[in-house]
CSV table of C-alpha atoms and ligand atoms in Angstrom, one decimal:
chain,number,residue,atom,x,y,z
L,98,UNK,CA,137.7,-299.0,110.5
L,99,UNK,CA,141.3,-297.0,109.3
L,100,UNK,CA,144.2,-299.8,110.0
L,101,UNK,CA,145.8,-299.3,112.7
L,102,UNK,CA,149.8,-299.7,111.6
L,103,UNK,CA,152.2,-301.0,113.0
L,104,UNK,CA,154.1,-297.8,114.8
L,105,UNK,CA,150.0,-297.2,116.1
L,106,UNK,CA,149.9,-300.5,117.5
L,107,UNK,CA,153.6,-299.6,119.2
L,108,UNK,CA,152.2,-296.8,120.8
L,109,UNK,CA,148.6,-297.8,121.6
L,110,UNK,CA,149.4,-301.2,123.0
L,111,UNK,CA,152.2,-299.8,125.1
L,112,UNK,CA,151.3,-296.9,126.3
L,113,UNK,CA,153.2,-295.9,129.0
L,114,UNK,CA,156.5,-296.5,127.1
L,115,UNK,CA,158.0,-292.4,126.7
L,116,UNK,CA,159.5,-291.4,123.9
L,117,UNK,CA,162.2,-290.1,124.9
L,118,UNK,CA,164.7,-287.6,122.9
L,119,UNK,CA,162.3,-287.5,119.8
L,120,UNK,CA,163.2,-291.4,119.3
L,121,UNK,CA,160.4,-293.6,118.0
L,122,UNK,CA,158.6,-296.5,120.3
L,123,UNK,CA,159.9,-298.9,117.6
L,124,UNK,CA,163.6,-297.5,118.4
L,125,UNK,CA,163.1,-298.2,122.3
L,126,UNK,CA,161.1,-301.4,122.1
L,127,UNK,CA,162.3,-303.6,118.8
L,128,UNK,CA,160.7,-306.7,118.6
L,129,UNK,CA,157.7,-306.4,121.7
L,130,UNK,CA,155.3,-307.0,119.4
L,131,UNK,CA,156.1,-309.1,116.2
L,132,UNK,CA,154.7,-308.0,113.0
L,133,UNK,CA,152.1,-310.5,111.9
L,134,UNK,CA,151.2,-311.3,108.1
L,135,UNK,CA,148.4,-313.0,106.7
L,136,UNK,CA,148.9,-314.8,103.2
L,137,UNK,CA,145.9,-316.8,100.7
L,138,UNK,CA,144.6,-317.9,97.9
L,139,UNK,CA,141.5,-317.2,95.9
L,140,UNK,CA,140.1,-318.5,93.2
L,141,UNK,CA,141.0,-321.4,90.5
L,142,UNK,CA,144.7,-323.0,92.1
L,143,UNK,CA,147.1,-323.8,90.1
L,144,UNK,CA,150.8,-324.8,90.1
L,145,UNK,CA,152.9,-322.4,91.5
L,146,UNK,CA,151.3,-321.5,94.5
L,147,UNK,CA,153.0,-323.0,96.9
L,148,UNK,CA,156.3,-321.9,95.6
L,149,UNK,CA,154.8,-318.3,96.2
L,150,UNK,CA,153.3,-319.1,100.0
L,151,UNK,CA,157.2,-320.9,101.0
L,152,UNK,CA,158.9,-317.8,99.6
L,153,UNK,CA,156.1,-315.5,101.7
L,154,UNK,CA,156.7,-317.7,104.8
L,155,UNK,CA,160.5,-317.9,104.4
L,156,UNK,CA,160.8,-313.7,103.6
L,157,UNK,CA,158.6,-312.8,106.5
L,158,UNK,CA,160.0,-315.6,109.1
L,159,UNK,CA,164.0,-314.1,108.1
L,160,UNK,CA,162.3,-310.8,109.2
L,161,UNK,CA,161.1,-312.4,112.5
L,162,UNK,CA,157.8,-311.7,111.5
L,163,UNK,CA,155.0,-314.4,112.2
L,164,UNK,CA,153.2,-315.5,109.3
L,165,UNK,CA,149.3,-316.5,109.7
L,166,UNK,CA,148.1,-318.7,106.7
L,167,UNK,CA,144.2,-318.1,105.8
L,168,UNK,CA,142.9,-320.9,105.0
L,169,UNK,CA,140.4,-321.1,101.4
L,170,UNK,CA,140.5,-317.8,99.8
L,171,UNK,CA,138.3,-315.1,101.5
L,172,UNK,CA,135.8,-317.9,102.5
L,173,UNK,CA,138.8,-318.3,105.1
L,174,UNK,CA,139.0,-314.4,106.2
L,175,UNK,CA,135.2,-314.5,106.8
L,176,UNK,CA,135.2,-317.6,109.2
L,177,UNK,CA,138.9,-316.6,110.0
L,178,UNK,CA,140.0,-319.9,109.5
L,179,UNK,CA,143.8,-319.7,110.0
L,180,UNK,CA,147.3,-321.8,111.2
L,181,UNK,CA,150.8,-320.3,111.3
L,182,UNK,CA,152.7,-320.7,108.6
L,183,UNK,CA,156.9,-322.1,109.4
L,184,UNK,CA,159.4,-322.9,107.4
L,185,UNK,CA,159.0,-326.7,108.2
L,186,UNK,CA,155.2,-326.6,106.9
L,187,UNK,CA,155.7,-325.1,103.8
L,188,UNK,CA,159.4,-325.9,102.7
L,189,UNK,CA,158.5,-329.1,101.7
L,190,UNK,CA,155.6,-328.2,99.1
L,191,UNK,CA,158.2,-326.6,96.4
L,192,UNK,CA,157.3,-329.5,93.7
L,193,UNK,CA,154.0,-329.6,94.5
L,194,UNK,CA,150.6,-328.3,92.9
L,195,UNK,CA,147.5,-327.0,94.1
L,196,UNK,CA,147.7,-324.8,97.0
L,197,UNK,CA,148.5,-325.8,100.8
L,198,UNK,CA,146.3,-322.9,102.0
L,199,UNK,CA,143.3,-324.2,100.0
L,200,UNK,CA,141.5,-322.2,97.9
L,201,UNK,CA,137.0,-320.7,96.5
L,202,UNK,CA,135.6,-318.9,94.7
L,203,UNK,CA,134.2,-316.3,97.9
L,204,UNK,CA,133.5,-312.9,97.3
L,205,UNK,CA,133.4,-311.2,100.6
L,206,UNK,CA,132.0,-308.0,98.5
L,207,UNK,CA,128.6,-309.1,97.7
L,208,UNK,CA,127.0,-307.9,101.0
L,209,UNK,CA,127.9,-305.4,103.5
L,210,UNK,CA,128.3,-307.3,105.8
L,211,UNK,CA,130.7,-309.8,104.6
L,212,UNK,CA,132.7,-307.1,103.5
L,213,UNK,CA,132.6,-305.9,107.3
L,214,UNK,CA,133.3,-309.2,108.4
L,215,UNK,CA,136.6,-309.4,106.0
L,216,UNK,CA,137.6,-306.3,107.2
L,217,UNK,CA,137.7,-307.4,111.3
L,218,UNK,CA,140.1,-310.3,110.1
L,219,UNK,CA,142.8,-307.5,110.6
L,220,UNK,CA,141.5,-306.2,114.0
L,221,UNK,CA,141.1,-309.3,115.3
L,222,UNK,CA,144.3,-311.5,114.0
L,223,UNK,CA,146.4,-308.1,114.8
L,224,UNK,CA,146.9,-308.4,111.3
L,225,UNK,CA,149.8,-305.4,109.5
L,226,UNK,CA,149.7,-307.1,106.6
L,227,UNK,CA,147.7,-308.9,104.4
L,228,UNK,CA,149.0,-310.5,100.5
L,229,UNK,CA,146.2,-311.8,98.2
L,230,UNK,CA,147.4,-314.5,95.9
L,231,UNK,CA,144.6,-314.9,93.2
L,232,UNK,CA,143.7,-313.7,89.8
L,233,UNK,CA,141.5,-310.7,88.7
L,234,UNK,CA,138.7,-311.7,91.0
L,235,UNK,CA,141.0,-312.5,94.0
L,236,UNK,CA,143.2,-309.6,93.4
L,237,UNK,CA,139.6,-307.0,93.0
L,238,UNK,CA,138.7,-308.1,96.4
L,239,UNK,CA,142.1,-307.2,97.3
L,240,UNK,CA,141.9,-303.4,95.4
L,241,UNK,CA,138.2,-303.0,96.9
L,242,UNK,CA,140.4,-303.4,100.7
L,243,UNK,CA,143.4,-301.7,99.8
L,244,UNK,CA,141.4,-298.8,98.4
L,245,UNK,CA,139.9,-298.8,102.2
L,246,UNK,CA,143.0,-298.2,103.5
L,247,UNK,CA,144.5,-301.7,104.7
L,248,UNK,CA,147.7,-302.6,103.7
L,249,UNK,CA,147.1,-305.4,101.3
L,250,UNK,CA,149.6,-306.5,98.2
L,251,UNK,CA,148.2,-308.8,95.6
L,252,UNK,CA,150.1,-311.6,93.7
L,253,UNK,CA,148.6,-312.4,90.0
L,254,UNK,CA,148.0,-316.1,89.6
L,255,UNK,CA,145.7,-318.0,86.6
L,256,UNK,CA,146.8,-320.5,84.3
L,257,UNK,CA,144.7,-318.4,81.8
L,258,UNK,CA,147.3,-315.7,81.7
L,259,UNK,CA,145.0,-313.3,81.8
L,260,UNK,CA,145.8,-310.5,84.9
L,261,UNK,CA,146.4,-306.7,83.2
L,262,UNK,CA,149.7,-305.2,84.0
L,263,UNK,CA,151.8,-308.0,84.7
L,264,UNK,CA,153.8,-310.3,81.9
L,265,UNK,CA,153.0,-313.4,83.6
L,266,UNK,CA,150.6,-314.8,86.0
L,267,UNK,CA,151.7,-317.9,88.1
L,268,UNK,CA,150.4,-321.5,86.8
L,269,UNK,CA,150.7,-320.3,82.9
L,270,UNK,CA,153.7,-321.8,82.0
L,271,UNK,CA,153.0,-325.2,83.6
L,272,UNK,CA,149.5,-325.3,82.2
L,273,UNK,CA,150.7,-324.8,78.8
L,274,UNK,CA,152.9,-327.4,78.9
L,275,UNK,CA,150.2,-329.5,79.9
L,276,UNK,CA,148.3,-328.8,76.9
L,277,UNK,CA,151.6,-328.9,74.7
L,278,UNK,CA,152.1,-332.6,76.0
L,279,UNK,CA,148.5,-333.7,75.8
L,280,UNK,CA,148.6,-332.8,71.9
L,281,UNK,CA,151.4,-334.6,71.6
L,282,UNK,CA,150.2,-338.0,73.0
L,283,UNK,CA,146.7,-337.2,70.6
L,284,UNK,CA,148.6,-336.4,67.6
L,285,UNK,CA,149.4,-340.3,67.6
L,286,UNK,CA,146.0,-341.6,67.9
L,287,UNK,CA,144.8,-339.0,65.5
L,288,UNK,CA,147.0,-339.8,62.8
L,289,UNK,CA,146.7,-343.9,63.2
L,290,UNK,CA,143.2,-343.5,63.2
L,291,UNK,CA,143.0,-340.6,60.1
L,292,UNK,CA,140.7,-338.5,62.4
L,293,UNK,CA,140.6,-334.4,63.2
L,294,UNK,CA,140.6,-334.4,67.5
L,295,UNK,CA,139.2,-330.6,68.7
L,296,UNK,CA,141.2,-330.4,71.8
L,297,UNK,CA,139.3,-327.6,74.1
L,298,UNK,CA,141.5,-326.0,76.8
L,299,UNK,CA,140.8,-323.5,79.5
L,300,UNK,CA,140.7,-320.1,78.6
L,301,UNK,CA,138.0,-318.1,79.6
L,302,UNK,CA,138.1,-314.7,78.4
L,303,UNK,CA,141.6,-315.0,76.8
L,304,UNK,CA,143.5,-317.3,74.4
L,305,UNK,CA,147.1,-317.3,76.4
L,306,UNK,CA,146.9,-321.1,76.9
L,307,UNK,CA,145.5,-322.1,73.7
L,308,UNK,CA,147.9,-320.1,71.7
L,309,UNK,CA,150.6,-321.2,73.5
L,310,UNK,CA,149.9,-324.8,74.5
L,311,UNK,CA,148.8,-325.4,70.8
L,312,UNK,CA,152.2,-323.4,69.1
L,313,UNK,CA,154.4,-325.6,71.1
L,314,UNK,CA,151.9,-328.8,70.5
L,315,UNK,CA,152.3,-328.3,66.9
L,316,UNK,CA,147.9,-328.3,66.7
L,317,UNK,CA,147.4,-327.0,62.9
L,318,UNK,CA,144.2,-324.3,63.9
L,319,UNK,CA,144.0,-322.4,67.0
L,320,UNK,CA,140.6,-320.4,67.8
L,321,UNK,CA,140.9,-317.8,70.3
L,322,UNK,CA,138.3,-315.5,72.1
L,323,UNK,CA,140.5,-312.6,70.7
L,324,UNK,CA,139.9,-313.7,67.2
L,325,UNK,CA,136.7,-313.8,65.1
L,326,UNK,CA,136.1,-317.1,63.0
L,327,UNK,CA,133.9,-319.2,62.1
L,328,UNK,CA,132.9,-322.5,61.1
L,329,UNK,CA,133.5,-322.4,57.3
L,330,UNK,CA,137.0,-321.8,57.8
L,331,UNK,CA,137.2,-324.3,60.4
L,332,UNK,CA,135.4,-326.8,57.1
L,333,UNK,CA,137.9,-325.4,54.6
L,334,UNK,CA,140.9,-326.1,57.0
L,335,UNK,CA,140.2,-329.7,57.1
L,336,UNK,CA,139.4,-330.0,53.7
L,337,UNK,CA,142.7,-328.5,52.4
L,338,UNK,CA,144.8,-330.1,54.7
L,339,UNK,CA,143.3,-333.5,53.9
L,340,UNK,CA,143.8,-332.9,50.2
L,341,UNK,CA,147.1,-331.9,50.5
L,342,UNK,CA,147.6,-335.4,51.7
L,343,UNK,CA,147.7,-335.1,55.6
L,344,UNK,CA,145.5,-337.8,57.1
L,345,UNK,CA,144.7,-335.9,60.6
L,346,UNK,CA,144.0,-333.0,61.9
L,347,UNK,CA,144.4,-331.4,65.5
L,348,UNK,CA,142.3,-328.2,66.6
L,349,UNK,CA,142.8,-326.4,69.6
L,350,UNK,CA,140.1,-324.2,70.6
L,351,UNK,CA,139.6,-322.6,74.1
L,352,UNK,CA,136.7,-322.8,75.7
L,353,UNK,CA,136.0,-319.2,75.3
L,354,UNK,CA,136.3,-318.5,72.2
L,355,UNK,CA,133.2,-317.8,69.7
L,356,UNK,CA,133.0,-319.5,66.3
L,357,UNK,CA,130.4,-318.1,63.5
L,358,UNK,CA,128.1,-320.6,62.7
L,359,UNK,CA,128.5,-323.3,65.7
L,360,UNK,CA,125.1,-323.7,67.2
L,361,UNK,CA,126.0,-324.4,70.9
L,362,UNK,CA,123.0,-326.2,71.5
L,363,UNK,CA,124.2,-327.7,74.7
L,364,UNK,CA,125.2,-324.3,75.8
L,365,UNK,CA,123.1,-323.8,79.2
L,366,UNK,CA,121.8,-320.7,81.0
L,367,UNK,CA,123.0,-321.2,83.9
L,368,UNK,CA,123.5,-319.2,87.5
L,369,UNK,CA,127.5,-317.7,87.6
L,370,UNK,CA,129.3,-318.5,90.6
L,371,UNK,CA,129.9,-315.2,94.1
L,372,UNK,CA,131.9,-313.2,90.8
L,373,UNK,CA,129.2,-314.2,88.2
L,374,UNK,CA,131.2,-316.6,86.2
L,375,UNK,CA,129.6,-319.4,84.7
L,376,UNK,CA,131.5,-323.0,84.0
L,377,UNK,CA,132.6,-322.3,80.6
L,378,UNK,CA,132.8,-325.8,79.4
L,379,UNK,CA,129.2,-327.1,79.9
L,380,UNK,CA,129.1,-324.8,76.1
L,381,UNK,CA,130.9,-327.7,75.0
L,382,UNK,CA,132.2,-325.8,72.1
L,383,UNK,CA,135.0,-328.8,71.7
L,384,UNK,CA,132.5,-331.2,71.8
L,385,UNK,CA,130.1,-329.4,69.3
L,386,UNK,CA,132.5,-328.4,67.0
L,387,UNK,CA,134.0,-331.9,66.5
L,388,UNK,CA,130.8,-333.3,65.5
L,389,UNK,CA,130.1,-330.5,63.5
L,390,UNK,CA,133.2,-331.0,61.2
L,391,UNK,CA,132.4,-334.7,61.3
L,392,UNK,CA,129.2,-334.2,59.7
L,393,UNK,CA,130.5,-330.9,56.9
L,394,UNK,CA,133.5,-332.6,56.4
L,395,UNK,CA,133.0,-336.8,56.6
L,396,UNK,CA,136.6,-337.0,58.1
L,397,UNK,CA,135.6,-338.6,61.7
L,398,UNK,CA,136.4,-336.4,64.7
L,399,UNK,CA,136.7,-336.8,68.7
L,400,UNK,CA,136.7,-333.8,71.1
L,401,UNK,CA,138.9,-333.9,74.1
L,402,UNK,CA,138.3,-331.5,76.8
L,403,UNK,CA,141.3,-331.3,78.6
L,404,UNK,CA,139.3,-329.6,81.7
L,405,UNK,CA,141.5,-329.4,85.2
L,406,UNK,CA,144.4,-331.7,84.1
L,407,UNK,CA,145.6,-328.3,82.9
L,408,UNK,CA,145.5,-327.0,86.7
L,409,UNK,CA,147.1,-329.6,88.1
L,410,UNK,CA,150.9,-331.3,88.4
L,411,UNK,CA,153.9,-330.3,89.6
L,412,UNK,CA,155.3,-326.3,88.6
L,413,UNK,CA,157.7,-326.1,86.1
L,414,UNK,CA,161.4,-324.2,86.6
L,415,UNK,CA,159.7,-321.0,85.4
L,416,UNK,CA,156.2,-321.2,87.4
L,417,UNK,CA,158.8,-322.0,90.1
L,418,UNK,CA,160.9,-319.2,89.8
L,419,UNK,CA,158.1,-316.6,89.0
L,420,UNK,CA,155.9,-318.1,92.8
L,421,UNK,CA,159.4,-317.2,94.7
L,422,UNK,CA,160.3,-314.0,93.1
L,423,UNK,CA,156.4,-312.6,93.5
L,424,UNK,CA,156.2,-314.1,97.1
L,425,UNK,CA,159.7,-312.4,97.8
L,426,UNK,CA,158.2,-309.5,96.3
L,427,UNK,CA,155.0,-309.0,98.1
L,428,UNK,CA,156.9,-309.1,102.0
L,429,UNK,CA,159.8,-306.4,100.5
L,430,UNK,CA,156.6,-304.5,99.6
L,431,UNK,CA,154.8,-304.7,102.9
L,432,UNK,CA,157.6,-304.0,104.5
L,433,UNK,CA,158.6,-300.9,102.3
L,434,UNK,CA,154.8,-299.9,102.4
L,435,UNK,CA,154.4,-300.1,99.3
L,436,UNK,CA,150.7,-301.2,100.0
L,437,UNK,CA,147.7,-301.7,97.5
L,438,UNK,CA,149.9,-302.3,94.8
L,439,UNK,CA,150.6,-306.1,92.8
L,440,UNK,CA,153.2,-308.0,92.3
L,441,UNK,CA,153.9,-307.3,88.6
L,442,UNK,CA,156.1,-309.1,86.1
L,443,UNK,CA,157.6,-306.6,83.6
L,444,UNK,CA,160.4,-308.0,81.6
L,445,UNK,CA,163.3,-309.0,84.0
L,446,UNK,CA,162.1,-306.9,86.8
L,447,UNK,CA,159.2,-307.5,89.7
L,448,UNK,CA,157.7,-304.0,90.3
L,449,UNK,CA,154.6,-302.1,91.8
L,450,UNK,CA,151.4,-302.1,90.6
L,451,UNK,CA,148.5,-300.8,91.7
L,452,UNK,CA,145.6,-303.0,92.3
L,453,UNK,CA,143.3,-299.8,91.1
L,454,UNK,CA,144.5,-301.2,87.1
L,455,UNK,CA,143.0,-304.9,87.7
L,456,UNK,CA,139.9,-304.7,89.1
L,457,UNK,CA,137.1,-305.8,86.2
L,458,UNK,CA,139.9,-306.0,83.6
L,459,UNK,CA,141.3,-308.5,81.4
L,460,UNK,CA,144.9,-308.8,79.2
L,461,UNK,CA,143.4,-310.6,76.2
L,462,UNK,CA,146.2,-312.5,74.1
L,463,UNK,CA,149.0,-309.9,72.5
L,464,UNK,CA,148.5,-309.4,68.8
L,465,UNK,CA,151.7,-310.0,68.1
L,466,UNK,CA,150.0,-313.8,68.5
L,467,UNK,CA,147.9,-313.5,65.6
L,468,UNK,CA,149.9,-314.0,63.3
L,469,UNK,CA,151.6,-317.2,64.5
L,470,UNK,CA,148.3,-318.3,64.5
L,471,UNK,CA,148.1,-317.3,61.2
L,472,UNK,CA,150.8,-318.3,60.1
L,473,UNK,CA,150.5,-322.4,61.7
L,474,UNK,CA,147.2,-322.7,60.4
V,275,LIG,O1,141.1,-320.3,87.1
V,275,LIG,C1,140.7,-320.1,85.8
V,275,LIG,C2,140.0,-321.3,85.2
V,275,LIG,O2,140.9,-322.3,85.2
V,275,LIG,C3,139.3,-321.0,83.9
V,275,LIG,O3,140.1,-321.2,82.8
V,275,LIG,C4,138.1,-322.0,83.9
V,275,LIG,O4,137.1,-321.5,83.1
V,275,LIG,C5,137.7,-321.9,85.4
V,275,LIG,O5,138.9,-321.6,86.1
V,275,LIG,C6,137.2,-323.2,85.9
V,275,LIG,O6,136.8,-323.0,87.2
V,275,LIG,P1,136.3,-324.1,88.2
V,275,LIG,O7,137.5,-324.7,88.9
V,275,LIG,O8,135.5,-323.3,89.2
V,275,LIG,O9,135.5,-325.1,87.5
């Protein structure tokens, strides 16, 4: 079913208003029927979200619009699960984490009909307007509608960075300063205790957050899904910098990324979740590799597997700044039409993207990053 838009719904619902002297029903009748916006959250949360929904409420409420919050991701759209979103229920959540809308992992595009069920949420709410907070999976779902013809705008989220076409996704920043601070408080037991510590971090298909949590950690090797290695220079690492008289030694691998040589024995076949993902860290490439090196090098080594800590606590300025600019952004875009397009970071600016250049893609870490890694190794 086409969306009806707003100007249809003017002239359908109220039928027997004229149009008189070419004027629009909109002209005669501002306000009759309030434009009505729905606003969730798919996928992995992270912090920064709610800075994103209070910015989408407060936009759309200064508009007199109503705002209709769906509640866990698309799971929500399909059982159109819902509450109205005011300024007084989401003003307070600016410092928080996690999500107030809740969030899953649903993909309302595996069947026909749960797409046709997703598609009624705008018939039925009287929905003009839907924005998709999410990452690539989220924000697919989201191209897949727009591409039908409802007026959708997506808003890239992830802590692993990794959304094409946009400089930053919301939750980065404050996840890598998870990780920077967690190497931190393990550099200390790692040097009192002379041991190498394999700190694994989120990451799936892209190094963003190992890069950058480890750079700003000051870890002394960094393995990346963007960058071949393997365990022999993982071996001669160790052994040089133990030599050249450091007593410790602090890895940061993502959980992603493939080393040469590492038999993942733990690594299970398992089933992926409704977008075919599997739980990257039951390869327990942290784990493995830290008893590897343990047994090539005779230097003792702990993993730790950092795991959700990096999705949760409070946003930092930027995550909170980047939430409110891309919620701002998504209501100026409904309202301007601007429909089936993202939220995108570029530089300084927040502008257009169409949601046609995310689906099924992935911004792997910049090379400009390999040589930093290079270079701190
Ligand atoms: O949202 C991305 C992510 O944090 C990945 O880095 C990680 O592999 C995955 O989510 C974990 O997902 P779940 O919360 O379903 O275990």
């Amino acid at each position: 079913m086409p969306f009806t838009s707003i100007d249809d719904r003017y002239c359908k619902e109220l039928p027997h208003q004229p149009a008189l002297n070419g004027l629009s029903y909109k002209c005669l009748i501002p306000n009759v029927i309030k434009v009505k916006i729905g606003v969730l959250t798919g996928g992995g949360d992270c912090p920064g979200l709610n800075n994103a929904i209070r910015a989408v409420t407060r936009s759309a409420i200064e508009r007199d619009w109503t705002v209709i919050g769906i509640r866990n991701g698309w799971a929500g759209v399909l059982a159109q699960e819902t509450s109205t979103l005011t300024i007084e229920n989401t003003d307070r959540f600016f410092d928080v984490g996690g999500t107030l809308l809740g969030s899953s992992r649903t993909n309302p595009t595996r069947t026909r009909e749960d797409y046709a069920k997703a598609t009624s949420i705008f018939g039925d709410i009287g929905l003009d307007g839907l924005i998709a907070i999410g990452g690539d999976d989220t924000l697919s779902v989201a191209g897949a509608l727009a591409g039908d013809g409802f007026p959708i705008v997506g808003v890239p989220k992830t802590i692993d960075n990794d959304v094409p076409e946009t400089d930053a996704c919301i939750g980065y920043d404050t996840a890598a300063e998870t990780i920077s601070i967690s190497i931190e408080r393990l550099r200390t037991t790692s040097m009192s205790h002379h041991r190498i510590t394999v700190v694994e971090t989120m990451g799936r298909q892209a190094g963003w957050l190992a890069a950058a949590g480890g750079i700003a950690g000051g870890s002394d090797f960094i393995a990346v899904p963007e960058v071949k290695t393997s365990l022999d220079d993982f071996v001669q690492h160790v052994r040089s910098r133990y030599e050249a008289g450091q007593s410790y030694s602090i890895i940061v691998v993502a959980e992603g990324a493939t080393i040469d040589g590492l038999n993942l024995e733990s690594a299970e076949v398992q089933e992926g979740d409704e977008f075919g993902h599997v739980i990257l860290s039951t390869r327990s490439v942290g784990e493995t590799l830290a008893r590897t090196l343990e047994n090539e090098t005779g230097y003792e080594a702990r993993a730790s597997v950092l795991g959700h800590l990096q999705r949760g606590g409070s946003p930092t300025t930027f995550d909170r700044v980047l939430g409110t600019r891309l919620g701002l952004a998504a209501v100026d875009f409904l309202d301007g039409k601007t429909h089936g397009q993202m939220t995108a970071l570029h530089g300084s600016l927040v502008e257009p993207v169409p949601l046609t250049l995310i689906a099924g893609k992935t911004r792997a870490l910049h090379p400009s990053y390999f040589e930093l890694l290079r270079l701190f190794k």
